[in-house]
Amino acid sequence: MIDIAKEHKVNDQIRVRQIRLIGAEGEQIGIIDTRDALAMAREKNLDLVMVSPQAVPPVCRLLDYGRFRYEQQQNEKENRKRARAQEVKAIKFRVKIDDHDFNTKTGHVRRFLEEGHKVKVTIMFRGRERTHPELGERILHRVAETLSDIGTPEGMPSMMGMDMNMIMAPKAAPAPRRDAAPQAEAPRPEAAANA
């Protein structure tokens, strides 16, 4: 978004003769000379910003460009936070894994899923173990079954080199939403009866 903001032509950078102008409130003003639009922008203490240069004639808008840039930067920051919120965590298992190690690692996967992250579960093969991919699949299915209450596999296990991978995604938590919805709906009929 920030890059897009830098690409906008503003005020005197607009070098076309005529533009289609949109007012500060989003109203269509029409096709006018660029000089007249600049004069209108200065009168209203706003900027003339080209929002659609590929249109014929180009579309410009009256707005406070500093505020527009600030809002775009805030949106970009918010989008980056959301993108960071769900990371893909990774846990590695071996084909010959002990029950205690399996339970410990499965506990880690459970914690990541509860935090809302996706988890890449990897089975690492050594040497001849690679000739028995069914052993790795068995472990991945066991992980999926153990965590079926909180997560679901996004696809079938797949081999990549010496590793077999499966992505576990957290299940959406519909139970809390259902509980919250009736509480929100319950006061409405009472409010209607009181009114």
PDB file of N, CA and C in Angstrom, residues 176-191:
ATOM      1  N   PRO A 176     -17.359 -21.311  21.129  1.00  0.00           N
ATOM      2  CA  PRO A 176     -17.466 -20.027  21.808  1.00  0.00           C
ATOM      3  C   PRO A 176     -18.349 -19.039  21.058  1.00  0.00           C
ATOM      4  N   ARG A 177     -18.321 -19.083  19.742  1.00  0.00           N
ATOM      5  CA  ARG A 177     -19.151 -18.157  18.963  1.00  0.00           C
ATOM      6  C   ARG A 177     -20.628 -18.458  19.161  1.00  0.00           C
ATOM      7  N   ARG A 178     -20.979 -19.723  19.216  1.00  0.00           N
ATOM      8  CA  ARG A 178     -22.388 -20.081  19.436  1.00  0.00           C
ATOM      9  C   ARG A 178     -22.854 -19.627  20.810  1.00  0.00           C
ATOM     10  N   ASP A 179     -21.964 -19.777  21.821  1.00  0.00           N
ATOM     11  CA  ASP A 179     -22.331 -19.330  23.161  1.00  0.00           C
ATOM     12  C   ASP A 179     -22.500 -17.817  23.189  1.00  0.00           C
ATOM     13  N   ALA A 180     -21.627 -17.108  22.489  1.00  0.00           N
ATOM     14  CA  ALA A 180     -21.684 -15.649  22.493  1.00  0.00           C
ATOM     15  C   ALA A 180     -22.921 -15.148  21.749  1.00  0.00           C
ATOM     16  N   ALA A 181     -23.315 -15.837  20.686  1.00  0.00           N
ATOM     17  CA  ALA A 181     -24.455 -15.382  19.885  1.00  0.00           C
ATOM     18  C   ALA A 181     -25.768 -15.412  20.676  1.00  0.00           C
ATOM     19  N   PRO A 182     -26.131 -16.502  21.399  1.00  0.00           N
ATOM     20  CA  PRO A 182     -27.383 -16.474  22.138  1.00  0.00           C
ATOM     21  C   PRO A 182     -27.404 -15.383  23.215  1.00  0.00           C
ATOM     22  N   GLN A 183     -26.262 -15.104  23.856  1.00  0.00           N
ATOM     23  CA  GLN A 183     -26.234 -14.056  24.860  1.00  0.00           C
ATOM     24  C   GLN A 183     -26.513 -12.713  24.215  1.00  0.00           C
ATOM     25  N   ALA A 184     -25.991 -12.526  23.010  1.00  0.00           N
ATOM     26  CA  ALA A 184     -26.222 -11.266  22.319  1.00  0.00           C
ATOM     27  C   ALA A 184     -27.666 -11.165  21.857  1.00  0.00           C
ATOM     28  N   GLU A 185     -28.271 -12.305  21.498  1.00  0.00           N
ATOM     29  CA  GLU A 185     -29.644 -12.298  21.003  1.00  0.00           C
ATOM     30  C   GLU A 185     -30.647 -12.235  22.141  1.00  0.00           C
ATOM     31  N   ALA A 186     -30.327 -12.788  23.304  1.00  0.00           N
ATOM     32  CA  ALA A 186     -31.280 -12.854  24.403  1.00  0.00           C
ATOM     33  C   ALA A 186     -31.784 -11.493  24.851  1.00  0.00           C
ATOM     34  N   PRO A 187     -30.923 -10.475  25.005  1.00  0.00           N
ATOM     35  CA  PRO A 187     -31.428  -9.178  25.462  1.00  0.00           C
ATOM     36  C   PRO A 187     -32.343  -8.492  24.451  1.00  0.00           C
ATOM     37  N   ARG A 188     -32.201  -8.817  23.174  1.00  0.00           N
ATOM     38  CA  ARG A 188     -33.007  -8.144  22.162  1.00  0.00           C
ATOM     39  C   ARG A 188     -34.506  -8.326  22.355  1.00  0.00           C
ATOM     40  N   PRO A 189     -35.007  -9.584  22.576  1.00  0.00           N
ATOM     41  CA  PRO A 189     -36.445  -9.716  22.781  1.00  0.00           C
ATOM     42  C   PRO A 189     -36.923  -8.965  24.027  1.00  0.00           C
ATOM     43  N   GLU A 190     -36.112  -8.954  25.083  1.00  0.00           N
ATOM     44  CA  GLU A 190     -36.493  -8.221  26.310  1.00  0.00           C
ATOM     45  C   GLU A 190     -36.529  -6.728  26.023  1.00  0.00           C
ATOM     46  N   ALA A 191     -35.559  -6.273  25.242  1.00  0.00           N
ATOM     47  CA  ALA A 191     -35.539  -4.853  24.901  1.00  0.00           C
ATOM     48  C   ALA A 191     -36.764  -4.484  24.092  1.00  0.00           C
TER      49      ALA A 191
END
